Short mmCIF file of C-alpha atoms in Angstrom, two decimals:
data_model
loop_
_atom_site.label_atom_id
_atom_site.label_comp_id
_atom_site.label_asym_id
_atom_site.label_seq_id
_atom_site.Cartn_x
_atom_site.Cartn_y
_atom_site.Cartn_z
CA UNK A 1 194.28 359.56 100.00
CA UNK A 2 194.00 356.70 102.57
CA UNK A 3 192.26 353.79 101.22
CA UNK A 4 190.63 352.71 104.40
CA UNK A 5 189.52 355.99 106.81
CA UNK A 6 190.11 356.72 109.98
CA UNK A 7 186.71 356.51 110.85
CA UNK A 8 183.97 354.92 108.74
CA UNK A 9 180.79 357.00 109.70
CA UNK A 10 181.63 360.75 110.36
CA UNK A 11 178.76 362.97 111.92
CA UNK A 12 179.32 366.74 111.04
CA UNK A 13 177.77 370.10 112.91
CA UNK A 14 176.57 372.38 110.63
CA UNK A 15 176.87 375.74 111.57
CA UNK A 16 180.62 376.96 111.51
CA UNK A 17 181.80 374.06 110.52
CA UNK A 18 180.10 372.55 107.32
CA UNK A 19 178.56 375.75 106.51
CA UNK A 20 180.01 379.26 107.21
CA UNK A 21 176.86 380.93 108.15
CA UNK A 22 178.39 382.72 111.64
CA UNK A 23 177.86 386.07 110.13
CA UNK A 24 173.98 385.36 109.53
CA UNK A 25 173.19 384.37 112.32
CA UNK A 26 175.10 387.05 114.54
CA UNK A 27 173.74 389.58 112.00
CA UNK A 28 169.87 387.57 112.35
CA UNK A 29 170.55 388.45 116.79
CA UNK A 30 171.61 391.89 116.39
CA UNK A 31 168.74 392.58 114.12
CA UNK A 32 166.38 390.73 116.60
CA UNK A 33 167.82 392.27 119.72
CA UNK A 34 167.76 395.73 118.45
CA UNK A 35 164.09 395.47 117.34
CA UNK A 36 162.94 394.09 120.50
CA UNK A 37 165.28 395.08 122.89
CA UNK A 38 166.15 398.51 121.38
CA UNK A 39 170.03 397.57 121.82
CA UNK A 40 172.80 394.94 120.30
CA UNK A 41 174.02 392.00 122.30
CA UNK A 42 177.98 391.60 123.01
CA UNK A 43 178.84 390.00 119.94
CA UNK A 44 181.65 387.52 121.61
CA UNK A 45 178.36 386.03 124.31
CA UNK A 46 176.09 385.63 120.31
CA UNK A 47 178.98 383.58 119.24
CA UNK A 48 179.31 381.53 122.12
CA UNK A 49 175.61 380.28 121.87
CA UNK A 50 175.82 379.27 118.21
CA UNK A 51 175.71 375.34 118.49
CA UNK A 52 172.91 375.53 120.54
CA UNK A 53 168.94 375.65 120.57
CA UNK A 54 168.29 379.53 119.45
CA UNK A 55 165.22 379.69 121.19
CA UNK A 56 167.14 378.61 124.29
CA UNK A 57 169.76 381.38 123.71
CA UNK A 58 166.72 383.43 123.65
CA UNK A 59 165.31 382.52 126.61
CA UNK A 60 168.58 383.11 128.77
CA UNK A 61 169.15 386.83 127.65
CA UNK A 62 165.24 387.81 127.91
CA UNK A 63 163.14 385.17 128.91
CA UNK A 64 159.73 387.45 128.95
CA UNK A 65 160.92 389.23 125.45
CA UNK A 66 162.36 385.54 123.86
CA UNK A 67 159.45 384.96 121.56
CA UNK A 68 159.36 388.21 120.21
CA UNK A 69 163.11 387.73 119.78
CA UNK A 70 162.74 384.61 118.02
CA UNK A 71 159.99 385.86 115.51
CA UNK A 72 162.52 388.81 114.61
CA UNK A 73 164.96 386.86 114.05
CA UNK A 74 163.62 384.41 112.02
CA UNK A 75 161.84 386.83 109.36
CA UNK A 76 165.05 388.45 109.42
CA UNK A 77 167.28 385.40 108.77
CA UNK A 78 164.69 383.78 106.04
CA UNK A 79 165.35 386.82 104.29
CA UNK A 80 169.19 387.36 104.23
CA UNK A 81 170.13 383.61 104.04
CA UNK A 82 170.91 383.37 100.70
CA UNK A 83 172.87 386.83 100.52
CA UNK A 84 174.49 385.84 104.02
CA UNK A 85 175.88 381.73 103.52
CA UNK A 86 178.98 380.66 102.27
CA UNK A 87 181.28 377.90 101.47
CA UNK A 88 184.48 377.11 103.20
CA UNK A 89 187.36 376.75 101.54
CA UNK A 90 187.90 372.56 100.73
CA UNK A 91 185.24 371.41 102.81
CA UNK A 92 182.82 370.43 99.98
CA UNK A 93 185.65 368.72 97.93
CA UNK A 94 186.62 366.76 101.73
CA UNK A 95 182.86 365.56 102.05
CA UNK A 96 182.67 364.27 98.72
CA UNK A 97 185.67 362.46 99.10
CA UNK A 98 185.01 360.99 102.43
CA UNK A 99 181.92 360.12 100.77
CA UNK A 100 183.97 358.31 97.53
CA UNK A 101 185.89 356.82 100.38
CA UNK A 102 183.11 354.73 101.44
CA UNK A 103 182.34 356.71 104.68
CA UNK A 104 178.76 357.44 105.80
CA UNK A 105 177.73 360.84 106.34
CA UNK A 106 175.65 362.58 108.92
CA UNK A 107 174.84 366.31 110.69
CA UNK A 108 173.61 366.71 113.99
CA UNK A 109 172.74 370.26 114.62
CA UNK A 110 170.76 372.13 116.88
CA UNK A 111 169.33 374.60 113.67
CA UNK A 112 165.78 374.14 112.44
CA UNK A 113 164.95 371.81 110.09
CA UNK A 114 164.42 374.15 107.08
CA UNK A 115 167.30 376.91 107.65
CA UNK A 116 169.38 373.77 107.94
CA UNK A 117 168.18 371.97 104.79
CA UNK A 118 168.67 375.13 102.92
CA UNK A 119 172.47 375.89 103.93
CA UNK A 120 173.02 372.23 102.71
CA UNK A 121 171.48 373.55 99.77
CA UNK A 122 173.06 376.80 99.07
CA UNK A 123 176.43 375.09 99.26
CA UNK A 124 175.65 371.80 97.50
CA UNK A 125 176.15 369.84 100.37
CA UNK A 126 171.98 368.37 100.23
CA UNK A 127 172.37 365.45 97.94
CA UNK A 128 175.62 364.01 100.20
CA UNK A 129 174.27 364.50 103.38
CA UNK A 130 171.67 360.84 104.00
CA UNK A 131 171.31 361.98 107.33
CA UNK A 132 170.26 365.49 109.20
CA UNK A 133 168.92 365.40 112.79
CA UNK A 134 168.11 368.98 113.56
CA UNK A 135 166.76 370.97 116.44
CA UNK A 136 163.18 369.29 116.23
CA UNK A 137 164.46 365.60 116.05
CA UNK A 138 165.25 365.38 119.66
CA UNK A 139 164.02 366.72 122.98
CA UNK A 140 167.21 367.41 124.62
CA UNK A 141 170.27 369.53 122.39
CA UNK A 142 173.92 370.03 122.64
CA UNK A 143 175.95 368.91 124.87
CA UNK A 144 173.35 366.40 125.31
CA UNK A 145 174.40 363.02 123.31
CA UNK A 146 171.13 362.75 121.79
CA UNK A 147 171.55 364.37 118.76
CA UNK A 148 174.40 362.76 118.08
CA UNK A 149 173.10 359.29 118.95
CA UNK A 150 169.74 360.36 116.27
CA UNK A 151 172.43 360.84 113.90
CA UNK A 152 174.51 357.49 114.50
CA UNK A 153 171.30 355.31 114.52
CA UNK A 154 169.89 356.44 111.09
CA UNK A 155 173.13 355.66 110.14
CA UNK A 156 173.08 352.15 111.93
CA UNK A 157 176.42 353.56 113.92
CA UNK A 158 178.21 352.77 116.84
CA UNK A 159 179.74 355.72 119.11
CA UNK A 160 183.24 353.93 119.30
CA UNK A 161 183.42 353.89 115.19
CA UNK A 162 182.34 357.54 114.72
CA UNK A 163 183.95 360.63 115.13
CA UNK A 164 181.83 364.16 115.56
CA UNK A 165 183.49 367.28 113.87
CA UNK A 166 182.54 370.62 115.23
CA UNK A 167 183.42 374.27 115.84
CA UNK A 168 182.49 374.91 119.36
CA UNK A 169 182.99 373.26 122.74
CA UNK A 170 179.58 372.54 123.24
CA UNK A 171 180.30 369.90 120.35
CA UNK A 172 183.52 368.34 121.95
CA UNK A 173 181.56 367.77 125.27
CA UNK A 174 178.55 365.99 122.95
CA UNK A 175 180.96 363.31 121.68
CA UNK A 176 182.20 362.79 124.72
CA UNK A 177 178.97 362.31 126.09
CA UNK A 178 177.80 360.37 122.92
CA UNK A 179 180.90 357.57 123.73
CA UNK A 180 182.60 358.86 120.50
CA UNK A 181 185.84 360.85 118.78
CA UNK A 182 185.46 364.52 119.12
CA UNK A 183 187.73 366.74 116.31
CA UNK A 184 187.57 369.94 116.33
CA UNK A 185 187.85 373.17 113.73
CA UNK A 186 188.69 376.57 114.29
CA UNK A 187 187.14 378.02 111.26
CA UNK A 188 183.63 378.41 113.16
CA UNK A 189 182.20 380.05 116.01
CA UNK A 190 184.35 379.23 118.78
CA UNK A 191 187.31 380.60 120.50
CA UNK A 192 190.95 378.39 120.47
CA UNK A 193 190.65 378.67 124.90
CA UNK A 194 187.14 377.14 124.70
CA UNK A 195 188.10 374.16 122.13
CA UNK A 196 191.08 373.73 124.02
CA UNK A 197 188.90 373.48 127.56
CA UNK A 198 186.59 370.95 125.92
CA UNK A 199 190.21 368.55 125.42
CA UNK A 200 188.35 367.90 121.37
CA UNK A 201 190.89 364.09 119.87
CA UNK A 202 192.23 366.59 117.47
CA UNK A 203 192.22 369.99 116.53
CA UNK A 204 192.16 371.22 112.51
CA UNK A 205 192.59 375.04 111.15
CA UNK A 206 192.48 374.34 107.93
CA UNK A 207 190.30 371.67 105.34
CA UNK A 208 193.71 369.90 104.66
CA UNK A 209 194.38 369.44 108.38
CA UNK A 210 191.03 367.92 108.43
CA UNK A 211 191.55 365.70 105.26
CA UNK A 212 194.28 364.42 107.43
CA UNK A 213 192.51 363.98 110.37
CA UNK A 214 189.45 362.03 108.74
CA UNK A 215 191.44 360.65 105.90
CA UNK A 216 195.13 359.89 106.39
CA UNK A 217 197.23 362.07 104.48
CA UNK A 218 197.19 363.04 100.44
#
């Protein structure tokens, strides 16, 4: 492992990318769209939202129907999260060692506070993560930079020494627009044309790559 790291604060999304919870919450729209709207959504459009504010997802497919969409979804989700999350592969084992590495940890995400708290939890991220700005910590959400900003001043940060690792393309164009390193993974939600689009520093498909990426090589 390197001894000094590329970058010496490292702000994480959450959601298909720390976490694998993808098939939740796709599972959590087509339950909520089906009891609303009497129908499932295109499954490839659910994906492409996850990154950003649900409700806001919401309120593009059905804006008069959103809150009952929300309210489904949300009962729904509460009760299959624990059945639903999972770890992947090497990611827990590369936060703790970024974190024995001396680099500070954060998550910017547009999830709620509590669904958030508890996939750190489920996956035994909660007690190495100082840090979680979530959907209700900011007024303005992915690709806006301030999420990411929240997340770099809690952790006294500066954009140009930071680096933002996420799953979608909505997360490349927030470190862009937050002044910092965007790296990308291909484990999450998003598609390899849409990362590619969003032009991410580097691109990982596997923990290791991302080891590499954050770390220097083993």
């Amino acid at each position: 492992m390197s001894s000094t790291p590329r970058w010496p604060h490292v702000v994480f999304d959450l959601d298909g990318t720390l976490v694998d919870t993808i098939a939740l919450i796709v599972a959590s729209y087509q339950h909520a769209f089906t009891t609303v709207l009497g129908h499932e959504w295109d499954e490839a459009e659910i994906r492409s939202w996850i990154g950003q504010s649900l409700i806001g997802a919401m309120r593009q497919a059905s804006p008069e129907k959103a809150d009952e969409i929300f309210a489904a979804y949300t009962s729904w989700n509460e009760e299959n999260t624990e059945r639903l999350v999972a770890q992947y592969p090497g990611v827990n084992e590369l936060v703790r060692d970024l974190v024995a590495a001396g680099v500070r940890i954060g998550v910017a995400t547009s999830k709620r506070a509590e669904p958030a708290q508890r996939a750190l939890q489920l996956v035994g991220l909660d007690d190495v993560v100082p840090v979680l700005v979530h959907h209700d910590s900011v007024d303005e959400h992915k690709p806006s930079p301030k999420p990411l900003l929240a997340a770099l001043d809690a952790l006294g940060a500066r954009p140009e020494d930071s680096v933002y690792v996420g799953d979608a393309a909505v997360d490349m164009l927030a470190a862009r627009n937050a002044g910092m390193a965007g790296v990308a993974v291909t484990w999450g939600a998003g598609t390899p044309d849409a990362i590619a689009d969003a032009k991410p520093l580097i691109t990982c498909t596997t923990a290791d790559e991302l080891r590499s990426a954050l770390l220097g090589p083993s």
